Amino acid sequence: MPRETLFAITRLVWALLGAALLVVSGIAWTTYQEIDTGVRRSQAVAGGAEEPAEWVNVLLIGLTTRRDLDGGAPSDEVLARMHAGDVDRGGYNANTMILLRVPLAGGAATGYSLPRDNEGELLGIPGGPQRGKIKEAYGRAKDARERELVAEGVRDAAELEWLGREAGRRAQVETVSAFLDVPVHQLAELSLVGFYELAQALGGIDVCLNSATKDEYSGADFPAGPQRLDAAQALAFVRQRHGLPNSDLDRTRRQQAFLTAVLARVREQGLTALGPAGEVARRTVVLSEGWDVLEVLGKAPGFAFSTLPIGSPEAVRAAMRQAQAGGAVAAAAQGGVPGVD
């Protein structure tokens, strides 16, 4: 595979997120180095997971927050375009969780989308484990840690935001790792406003809808068939769940379709089609401390996706094992833009 194509794929997984998500940009080596040294780094999993033998497991987190990494709010104009309510709506839930498994020996990586409404034990929260939806581990830990920091005398808003989010990342990693019974070696995070900015930098995305759909909650209003969505429409596309046959599960498949659309553009138009997404990634993406993204993800010649069910940890783990055996994985990254509900 050409080296530039490896950069393109690597940058794609970098910035997903979730929703979501990570979206990335295929870029030149010098730009890759600039982003690698400029992106914010998290210590949430530093030294916390055993050395991988066959796989590197990367947790991709897409947060609901509309705030930036320092706790700042987007402009009223951007909030209106996002159609996502006021700045504090949604809190800090991890509404997008994808466990990306990259084989160290080479071969396609697989992303397992974990539905946000699965319930289980929430770990890593100051004060002890709690019970709830696994998406809530991040926000609960962030809130508890910030209360501790304020009691300790910390007053700087940006410092509180960062340290609170670090607690949230640790809790989300521990919770997902325990729920799926697999180690997490690295993480990447992107917020809702970060997704919007990346979609804007990419100049929109191409999607194909099986049916026309409209939803007042997300702002989605799309005809059936292939179409290009601008940043606001792309956000509505990956946020919509009302009016879809399988609600949240269909929303998860849309997040996968977004990633596939970016990969398809790289294949068809080359790296220049991705625009200035690299600079946006520096401001919006968080990666694990010490993680050489190119070294790990450059081993994967392609990506496939699987959507895990809503159920008990045992049922979800069984579905993941079945997918690993080839029973449920669709090699979405190999074809064009797939049709989705």
mmCIF file of C-alpha atoms in Angstrom:
data_model
loop_
_atom_site.group_PDB
_atom_site.id
_atom_site.type_symbol
_atom_site.label_atom_id
_atom_site.label_comp_id
_atom_site.label_asym_id
_atom_site.label_seq_id
_atom_site.Cartn_x
_atom_site.Cartn_y
_atom_site.Cartn_z
ATOM 1 C CA MET A 1 0.000 0.000 0.000
ATOM 2 C CA PRO A 2 1.373 3.489 -0.846
ATOM 3 C CA ARG A 3 2.736 5.373 2.180
ATOM 4 C CA GLU A 4 0.384 8.321 1.589
ATOM 5 C CA THR A 5 -2.611 6.005 1.734
ATOM 6 C CA LEU A 6 -1.443 4.706 5.105
ATOM 7 C CA PHE A 7 -1.278 8.306 6.347
ATOM 8 C CA ALA A 8 -4.810 8.908 5.090
ATOM 9 C CA ILE A 9 -6.258 5.880 6.832
ATOM 10 C CA THR A 10 -4.319 6.590 10.004
ATOM 11 C CA ARG A 11 -5.611 10.142 10.220
ATOM 12 C CA LEU A 12 -9.156 8.892 9.637
ATOM 13 C CA VAL A 13 -9.193 6.763 12.748
ATOM 14 C CA TRP A 14 -7.331 9.436 14.705
ATOM 15 C CA ALA A 15 -10.065 11.938 14.829
ATOM 16 C CA LEU A 16 -13.179 9.890 14.886
ATOM 17 C CA LEU A 17 -14.824 9.931 17.040
ATOM 18 C CA GLY A 18 -18.012 8.589 17.221
ATOM 19 C CA ALA A 19 -19.881 10.146 17.148
ATOM 20 C CA ALA A 20 -19.140 9.039 16.968
ATOM 21 C CA LEU A 21 -16.773 8.645 15.791
ATOM 22 C CA LEU A 22 -12.989 9.736 14.699
ATOM 23 C CA VAL A 23 -12.563 11.469 11.373
ATOM 24 C CA VAL A 24 -9.087 12.024 10.125
ATOM 25 C CA SER A 25 -7.313 13.704 7.310
ATOM 26 C CA GLY A 26 -4.808 12.075 5.030
ATOM 27 C CA ILE A 27 -1.864 14.431 5.100
ATOM 28 C CA ALA A 28 1.800 14.799 4.251
ATOM 29 C CA TRP A 29 4.437 13.534 6.665
ATOM 30 C CA THR A 30 5.446 17.020 7.815
ATOM 31 C CA THR A 31 1.837 17.855 8.680
ATOM 32 C CA TYR A 32 1.477 14.538 10.483
ATOM 33 C CA GLN A 33 4.482 15.431 12.638
ATOM 34 C CA GLU A 34 3.025 18.868 13.431
ATOM 35 C CA ILE A 35 -0.254 17.350 14.586
ATOM 36 C CA ASP A 36 1.470 14.534 16.470
ATOM 37 C CA THR A 37 3.425 17.039 18.542
ATOM 38 C CA GLY A 38 0.588 19.575 18.851
ATOM 39 C CA VAL A 39 -2.415 17.424 19.748
ATOM 40 C CA ARG A 40 -3.484 17.229 23.410
ATOM 41 C CA ARG A 41 -2.286 14.063 25.137
ATOM 42 C CA SER A 42 -4.086 12.102 27.857
ATOM 43 C CA GLN A 43 -2.538 9.926 30.574
ATOM 44 C CA ALA A 44 -5.803 8.084 31.210
ATOM 45 C CA VAL A 45 -4.370 4.749 30.061
ATOM 46 C CA ALA A 46 -0.640 5.440 30.433
ATOM 47 C CA GLY A 47 0.879 2.269 31.873
ATOM 48 C CA GLY A 48 -2.571 1.002 32.758
ATOM 49 C CA ALA A 49 -2.923 -1.864 30.301
ATOM 50 C CA GLU A 50 -0.770 -4.922 29.780
ATOM 51 C CA GLU A 51 1.540 -4.971 26.771
ATOM 52 C CA PRO A 52 -0.425 -6.160 23.728
ATOM 53 C CA ALA A 53 0.585 -9.526 22.292
ATOM 54 C CA GLU A 54 -1.506 -9.819 19.136
ATOM 55 C CA TRP A 55 -3.809 -6.781 19.088
ATOM 56 C CA VAL A 56 -3.717 -3.118 20.011
ATOM 57 C CA ASN A 57 -7.116 -2.099 21.352
ATOM 58 C CA VAL A 58 -7.984 1.578 20.887
ATOM 59 C CA LEU A 59 -11.074 3.091 22.525
ATOM 60 C CA LEU A 60 -12.592 5.828 20.376
ATOM 61 C CA ILE A 61 -14.763 8.161 22.470
ATOM 62 C CA GLY A 62 -17.270 10.642 21.077
ATOM 63 C CA LEU A 63 -18.526 13.039 23.767
ATOM 64 C CA THR A 64 -21.851 14.853 23.811
ATOM 65 C CA THR A 65 -20.331 18.052 25.186
ATOM 66 C CA ARG A 66 -20.574 21.224 23.138
ATOM 67 C CA ARG A 67 -17.581 22.722 24.997
ATOM 68 C CA ASP A 68 -13.962 22.779 23.828
ATOM 69 C CA LEU A 69 -11.027 21.189 25.648
ATOM 70 C CA ASP A 70 -10.642 24.203 27.955
ATOM 71 C CA GLY A 71 -14.358 24.360 28.761
ATOM 72 C CA GLY A 72 -15.060 27.252 26.384
ATOM 73 C CA ALA A 73 -18.388 27.542 24.608
ATOM 74 C CA PRO A 74 -18.820 27.857 20.842
ATOM 75 C CA SER A 75 -20.427 30.999 19.466
ATOM 76 C CA ASP A 76 -24.193 31.330 19.398
ATOM 77 C CA GLU A 77 -23.987 31.128 15.608
ATOM 78 C CA VAL A 78 -22.188 27.762 15.723
ATOM 79 C CA LEU A 79 -24.588 26.434 18.372
ATOM 80 C CA ALA A 80 -27.506 27.374 16.148
ATOM 81 C CA ARG A 81 -25.951 25.588 13.175
ATOM 82 C CA MET A 82 -25.316 22.496 15.282
ATOM 83 C CA HIS A 83 -29.005 22.315 16.206
ATOM 84 C CA ALA A 84 -27.927 20.716 19.474
ATOM 85 C CA GLY A 85 -29.492 22.967 22.110
ATOM 86 C CA ASP A 86 -27.645 25.145 24.602
ATOM 87 C CA VAL A 87 -23.998 24.700 25.468
ATOM 88 C CA ASP A 88 -24.522 22.464 28.517
ATOM 89 C CA ARG A 89 -27.182 20.192 27.078
ATOM 90 C CA GLY A 90 -26.159 16.552 27.030
ATOM 91 C CA GLY A 91 -23.445 16.856 29.673
ATOM 92 C CA TYR A 92 -20.371 14.688 29.173
ATOM 93 C CA ASN A 93 -21.817 11.338 28.164
ATOM 94 C CA ALA A 94 -19.732 9.071 25.918
ATOM 95 C CA ASN A 95 -22.461 8.641 23.331
ATOM 96 C CA THR A 96 -20.024 7.091 20.854
ATOM 97 C CA MET A 97 -17.776 4.220 21.933
ATOM 98 C CA ILE A 98 -15.901 2.184 19.337
ATOM 99 C CA LEU A 99 -13.270 -0.369 20.298
ATOM 100 C CA LEU A 100 -10.841 -0.482 17.391
ATOM 101 C CA ARG A 101 -8.756 -3.676 17.318
ATOM 102 C CA VAL A 102 -5.591 -3.473 15.213
ATOM 103 C CA PRO A 103 -3.689 -6.738 14.584
ATOM 104 C CA LEU A 104 0.026 -6.279 15.218
ATOM 105 C CA ALA A 105 0.895 -8.850 12.562
ATOM 106 C CA GLY A 106 -0.926 -6.829 9.901
ATOM 107 C CA GLY A 107 -4.377 -7.154 8.408
ATOM 108 C CA ALA A 108 -7.640 -5.235 8.544
ATOM 109 C CA ALA A 109 -8.566 -3.479 11.770
ATOM 110 C CA THR A 110 -12.069 -3.949 13.154
ATOM 111 C CA GLY A 111 -14.164 -1.348 14.936
ATOM 112 C CA TYR A 112 -16.765 -2.666 17.389
ATOM 113 C CA SER A 113 -19.441 -0.053 18.122
ATOM 114 C CA LEU A 114 -20.704 -0.416 21.683
ATOM 115 C CA PRO A 115 -24.253 1.025 22.085
ATOM 116 C CA ARG A 116 -24.415 3.764 24.694
ATOM 117 C CA ASP A 117 -27.516 2.398 26.468
ATOM 118 C CA ASN A 118 -25.920 -0.829 27.669
ATOM 119 C CA GLU A 119 -26.054 -0.934 31.466
ATOM 120 C CA GLY A 120 -23.331 -2.131 33.781
ATOM 121 C CA GLU A 121 -20.960 -1.283 36.600
ATOM 122 C CA LEU A 122 -19.345 2.133 36.197
ATOM 123 C CA LEU A 123 -15.748 1.985 37.369
ATOM 124 C CA GLY A 124 -13.100 4.586 38.120
ATOM 125 C CA ILE A 125 -15.497 7.106 39.672
ATOM 126 C CA PRO A 126 -14.235 8.847 42.824
ATOM 127 C CA GLY A 127 -16.227 7.485 45.744
ATOM 128 C CA GLY A 128 -16.565 3.975 44.377
ATOM 129 C CA PRO A 129 -18.266 1.987 41.591
ATOM 130 C CA GLN A 130 -21.766 2.961 40.535
ATOM 131 C CA ARG A 131 -24.480 1.381 38.421
ATOM 132 C CA GLY A 132 -25.852 2.954 35.264
ATOM 133 C CA LYS A 133 -25.574 3.219 31.506
ATOM 134 C CA ILE A 134 -21.958 2.745 30.471
ATOM 135 C CA LYS A 135 -21.980 6.065 28.589
ATOM 136 C CA GLU A 136 -22.363 7.851 31.952
ATOM 137 C CA ALA A 137 -19.025 6.804 33.443
ATOM 138 C CA TYR A 138 -17.192 9.762 31.893
ATOM 139 C CA GLY A 139 -19.540 12.483 33.088
ATOM 140 C CA ARG A 140 -20.007 11.094 36.581
ATOM 141 C CA ALA A 141 -16.266 10.764 37.131
ATOM 142 C CA LYS A 142 -15.601 14.235 35.739
ATOM 143 C CA ASP A 143 -18.180 15.809 38.038
ATOM 144 C CA ALA A 144 -16.917 13.964 41.132
ATOM 145 C CA ARG A 145 -13.271 14.812 40.436
ATOM 146 C CA GLU A 146 -14.020 18.485 39.833
ATOM 147 C CA ARG A 147 -15.794 18.690 43.193
ATOM 148 C CA GLU A 148 -12.676 17.235 44.818
ATOM 149 C CA LEU A 149 -10.426 19.701 43.001
ATOM 150 C CA VAL A 150 -12.528 22.696 44.021
ATOM 151 C CA ALA A 151 -12.363 21.507 47.639
ATOM 152 C CA GLU A 152 -8.574 21.347 47.243
ATOM 153 C CA GLY A 153 -8.512 24.974 46.108
ATOM 154 C CA VAL A 154 -8.232 24.616 42.331
ATOM 155 C CA ARG A 155 -10.018 27.568 40.699
ATOM 156 C CA ASP A 156 -8.674 27.850 37.147
ATOM 157 C CA ALA A 157 -11.506 26.904 34.807
ATOM 158 C CA ALA A 158 -9.296 25.384 32.086
ATOM 159 C CA GLU A 159 -7.365 23.311 34.631
ATOM 160 C CA LEU A 160 -10.585 22.052 36.204
ATOM 161 C CA GLU A 161 -11.921 21.128 32.776
ATOM 162 C CA TRP A 162 -8.814 19.202 31.770
ATOM 163 C CA LEU A 163 -8.308 17.355 35.063
ATOM 164 C CA GLY A 164 -12.012 16.578 35.263
ATOM 165 C CA ARG A 165 -11.967 15.169 31.734
ATOM 166 C CA GLU A 166 -8.887 13.093 32.553
ATOM 167 C CA ALA A 167 -10.873 11.470 35.371
ATOM 168 C CA GLY A 168 -13.713 10.933 32.906
ATOM 169 C CA ARG A 169 -11.410 9.268 30.378
ATOM 170 C CA ARG A 170 -9.961 6.930 32.997
ATOM 171 C CA ALA A 171 -13.436 5.946 34.160
ATOM 172 C CA GLN A 172 -14.701 5.361 30.612
ATOM 173 C CA VAL A 173 -11.664 3.224 29.750
ATOM 174 C CA GLU A 174 -12.032 1.123 32.919
ATOM 175 C CA THR A 175 -15.771 0.714 32.414
ATOM 176 C CA VAL A 176 -15.575 -0.371 28.774
ATOM 177 C CA SER A 177 -12.606 -2.639 29.458
ATOM 178 C CA ALA A 178 -14.496 -4.426 32.224
ATOM 179 C CA PHE A 179 -17.756 -4.575 30.272
ATOM 180 C CA LEU A 180 -16.098 -6.193 27.221
ATOM 181 C CA ASP A 181 -13.466 -8.059 29.266
ATOM 182 C CA VAL A 182 -10.613 -6.828 27.067
ATOM 183 C CA PRO A 183 -7.710 -4.471 27.836
ATOM 184 C CA VAL A 184 -7.678 -0.951 26.387
ATOM 185 C CA HIS A 185 -4.203 0.115 25.288
ATOM 186 C CA GLN A 186 -4.864 3.543 23.738
ATOM 187 C CA LEU A 187 -7.660 6.095 23.423
ATOM 188 C CA ALA A 188 -8.779 8.879 21.123
ATOM 189 C CA GLU A 189 -11.477 11.418 21.964
ATOM 190 C CA LEU A 190 -13.560 13.925 20.033
ATOM 191 C CA SER A 191 -16.417 16.093 21.275
ATOM 192 C CA LEU A 192 -19.632 17.043 19.507
ATOM 193 C CA VAL A 193 -18.362 20.511 18.641
ATOM 194 C CA GLY A 194 -15.077 18.968 17.501
ATOM 195 C CA PHE A 195 -16.972 16.703 15.122
ATOM 196 C CA TYR A 196 -18.804 19.704 13.698
ATOM 197 C CA GLU A 197 -15.550 21.577 13.107
ATOM 198 C CA LEU A 198 -13.929 18.566 11.448
ATOM 199 C CA ALA A 199 -16.925 18.001 9.175
ATOM 200 C CA GLN A 200 -16.769 21.686 8.216
ATOM 201 C CA ALA A 201 -13.035 21.439 7.468
ATOM 202 C CA LEU A 202 -13.684 18.404 5.289
ATOM 203 C CA GLY A 203 -16.209 20.369 3.240
ATOM 204 C CA GLY A 204 -19.056 17.972 3.981
ATOM 205 C CA ILE A 205 -19.450 14.257 3.327
ATOM 206 C CA ASP A 206 -21.190 11.996 0.814
ATOM 207 C CA VAL A 207 -23.853 9.615 2.126
ATOM 208 C CA CYS A 208 -26.626 7.441 0.735
ATOM 209 C CA LEU A 209 -29.960 7.060 2.543
ATOM 210 C CA ASN A 210 -32.286 4.139 1.934
ATOM 211 C CA SER A 211 -35.340 6.303 2.693
ATOM 212 C CA ALA A 212 -36.225 9.956 3.137
ATOM 213 C CA THR A 213 -36.163 11.021 6.780
ATOM 214 C CA LYS A 214 -36.945 14.062 8.909
ATOM 215 C CA ASP A 215 -36.409 14.630 12.625
ATOM 216 C CA GLU A 216 -36.950 17.831 14.589
ATOM 217 C CA TYR A 217 -34.686 16.793 17.474
ATOM 218 C CA SER A 218 -31.464 16.436 15.469
ATOM 219 C CA GLY A 219 -32.463 18.751 12.630
ATOM 220 C CA ALA A 220 -32.212 15.937 10.071
ATOM 221 C CA ASP A 221 -34.181 16.523 6.866
ATOM 222 C CA PHE A 222 -32.871 14.345 4.049
ATOM 223 C CA PRO A 223 -34.315 12.871 0.844
ATOM 224 C CA ALA A 224 -33.623 9.278 -0.124
ATOM 225 C CA GLY A 225 -30.593 8.441 -2.220
ATOM 226 C CA PRO A 226 -26.994 9.674 -2.512
ATOM 227 C CA GLN A 227 -26.262 13.246 -1.418
ATOM 228 C CA ARG A 228 -23.535 15.501 -0.011
ATOM 229 C CA LEU A 229 -24.091 16.906 3.478
ATOM 230 C CA ASP A 230 -22.531 20.096 4.826
ATOM 231 C CA ALA A 231 -21.159 20.255 8.399
ATOM 232 C CA ALA A 232 -24.500 20.977 10.078
ATOM 233 C CA GLN A 233 -26.240 18.273 8.061
ATOM 234 C CA ALA A 234 -23.426 15.794 8.777
ATOM 235 C CA LEU A 235 -23.852 16.388 12.506
ATOM 236 C CA ALA A 236 -27.612 15.886 12.204
ATOM 237 C CA PHE A 237 -26.947 12.714 10.180
ATOM 238 C CA VAL A 238 -24.828 11.073 12.900
ATOM 239 C CA ARG A 239 -27.048 12.342 15.761
ATOM 240 C CA GLN A 240 -30.462 11.294 14.459
ATOM 241 C CA ARG A 241 -32.161 8.370 16.177
ATOM 242 C CA HIS A 242 -35.833 9.403 16.223
ATOM 243 C CA GLY A 243 -37.705 8.137 13.192
ATOM 244 C CA LEU A 244 -35.183 5.406 12.386
ATOM 245 C CA PRO A 245 -36.240 1.729 12.379
ATOM 246 C CA ASN A 246 -33.652 0.684 14.986
ATOM 247 C CA SER A 247 -33.140 3.987 16.815
ATOM 248 C CA ASP A 248 -29.680 4.103 18.454
ATOM 249 C CA LEU A 249 -28.395 1.080 16.536
ATOM 250 C CA ASP A 250 -29.132 2.826 13.236
ATOM 251 C CA ARG A 251 -27.397 5.939 14.559
ATOM 252 C CA THR A 252 -24.325 3.801 15.273
ATOM 253 C CA ARG A 253 -24.359 2.502 11.686
ATOM 254 C CA ARG A 254 -24.508 6.097 10.464
ATOM 255 C CA GLN A 255 -21.336 6.885 12.386
ATOM 256 C CA GLN A 256 -19.694 3.969 10.614
ATOM 257 C CA ALA A 257 -21.040 5.248 7.284
ATOM 258 C CA PHE A 258 -19.473 8.654 7.960
ATOM 259 C CA LEU A 259 -16.053 7.054 8.372
ATOM 260 C CA THR A 260 -16.562 4.991 5.250
ATOM 261 C CA ALA A 261 -17.515 8.110 3.293
ATOM 262 C CA VAL A 262 -14.256 9.825 4.205
ATOM 263 C CA LEU A 263 -12.258 6.738 3.226
ATOM 264 C CA ALA A 264 -14.107 6.572 -0.102
ATOM 265 C CA ARG A 265 -13.216 10.204 -0.818
ATOM 266 C CA VAL A 266 -9.530 9.496 -0.153
ATOM 267 C CA ARG A 267 -9.598 6.555 -2.554
ATOM 268 C CA GLU A 268 -11.421 8.428 -5.299
ATOM 269 C CA GLN A 269 -9.992 11.962 -5.083
ATOM 270 C CA GLY A 270 -6.703 11.704 -3.229
ATOM 271 C CA LEU A 271 -5.467 13.524 -0.142
ATOM 272 C CA THR A 272 -6.216 17.054 -1.325
ATOM 273 C CA ALA A 273 -9.958 16.326 -1.103
ATOM 274 C CA LEU A 274 -9.801 16.311 2.706
ATOM 275 C CA GLY A 275 -9.093 20.006 3.140
ATOM 276 C CA PRO A 276 -7.694 21.661 6.298
ATOM 277 C CA ALA A 277 -8.928 18.976 8.732
ATOM 278 C CA GLY A 278 -5.448 18.464 10.157
ATOM 279 C CA GLU A 279 -5.292 21.854 11.860
ATOM 280 C CA VAL A 280 -8.775 21.335 13.319
ATOM 281 C CA ALA A 281 -7.694 17.948 14.682
ATOM 282 C CA ARG A 282 -4.897 19.627 16.624
ATOM 283 C CA ARG A 283 -7.463 21.740 18.481
ATOM 284 C CA THR A 284 -10.174 19.138 19.000
ATOM 285 C CA VAL A 285 -8.679 15.646 19.284
ATOM 286 C CA VAL A 286 -7.191 14.030 22.402
ATOM 287 C CA LEU A 287 -4.846 11.028 22.109
ATOM 288 C CA SER A 288 -3.070 8.788 24.600
ATOM 289 C CA GLU A 289 0.291 9.954 25.885
ATOM 290 C CA GLY A 290 3.155 8.342 23.996
ATOM 291 C CA TRP A 291 0.970 6.714 21.346
ATOM 292 C CA ASP A 292 2.602 6.654 17.912
ATOM 293 C CA VAL A 293 -0.552 6.527 15.818
ATOM 294 C CA LEU A 294 1.239 5.919 12.539
ATOM 295 C CA GLU A 295 3.219 2.979 13.911
ATOM 296 C CA VAL A 296 0.069 1.204 15.146
ATOM 297 C CA LEU A 297 -2.585 2.086 12.600
ATOM 298 C CA GLY A 298 -0.187 2.017 9.674
ATOM 299 C CA LYS A 299 -0.228 -1.774 10.021
ATOM 300 C CA ALA A 300 -3.882 -1.918 8.933
ATOM 301 C CA PRO A 301 -4.550 -1.993 5.170
ATOM 302 C CA GLY A 302 -8.273 -1.443 5.742
ATOM 303 C CA PHE A 303 -11.090 -1.247 8.269
ATOM 304 C CA ALA A 304 -14.262 -3.178 8.970
ATOM 305 C CA PHE A 305 -17.105 -2.399 11.379
ATOM 306 C CA SER A 306 -19.450 -4.382 13.590
ATOM 307 C CA THR A 307 -22.327 -3.129 15.758
ATOM 308 C CA LEU A 308 -22.627 -4.900 19.099
ATOM 309 C CA PRO A 309 -26.080 -5.480 20.644
ATOM 310 C CA ILE A 310 -27.747 -3.981 23.695
ATOM 311 C CA GLY A 311 -27.689 -6.623 26.421
ATOM 312 C CA SER A 312 -25.825 -8.076 29.369
ATOM 313 C CA PRO A 313 -22.014 -8.023 29.357
ATOM 314 C CA GLU A 314 -22.039 -11.765 28.683
ATOM 315 C CA ALA A 315 -24.334 -11.372 25.655
ATOM 316 C CA VAL A 316 -22.302 -8.486 24.243
ATOM 317 C CA ARG A 317 -19.019 -10.376 24.694
ATOM 318 C CA ALA A 318 -20.509 -13.397 22.927
ATOM 319 C CA ALA A 319 -21.550 -11.172 20.009
ATOM 320 C CA MET A 320 -18.056 -9.732 19.848
ATOM 321 C CA ARG A 321 -16.523 -13.213 19.724
ATOM 322 C CA GLN A 322 -18.923 -14.155 16.933
ATOM 323 C CA ALA A 323 -17.972 -11.015 15.015
ATOM 324 C CA GLN A 324 -14.283 -11.808 15.447
ATOM 325 C CA ALA A 325 -14.955 -15.224 13.943
ATOM 326 C CA GLY A 326 -16.391 -13.525 10.860
ATOM 327 C CA GLY A 327 -20.077 -13.891 11.588
ATOM 328 C CA ALA A 328 -21.074 -10.239 11.838
ATOM 329 C CA VAL A 329 -18.367 -8.013 10.399
ATOM 330 C CA ALA A 330 -19.086 -6.017 7.251
ATOM 331 C CA ALA A 331 -15.936 -4.812 5.515
ATOM 332 C CA ALA A 332 -17.372 -1.357 5.065
ATOM 333 C CA ALA A 333 -14.061 0.272 4.221
ATOM 334 C CA GLN A 334 -13.578 -1.819 1.108
ATOM 335 C CA GLY A 335 -16.510 -0.581 -0.971
ATOM 336 C CA GLY A 336 -18.097 2.751 -1.771
ATOM 337 C CA VAL A 337 -20.457 4.748 0.415
ATOM 338 C CA PRO A 338 -22.997 2.282 1.860
ATOM 339 C CA GLY A 339 -26.740 2.899 2.005
ATOM 340 C CA VAL A 340 -28.099 3.366 5.513
ATOM 341 C CA ASP A 341 -31.466 4.064 7.153
#
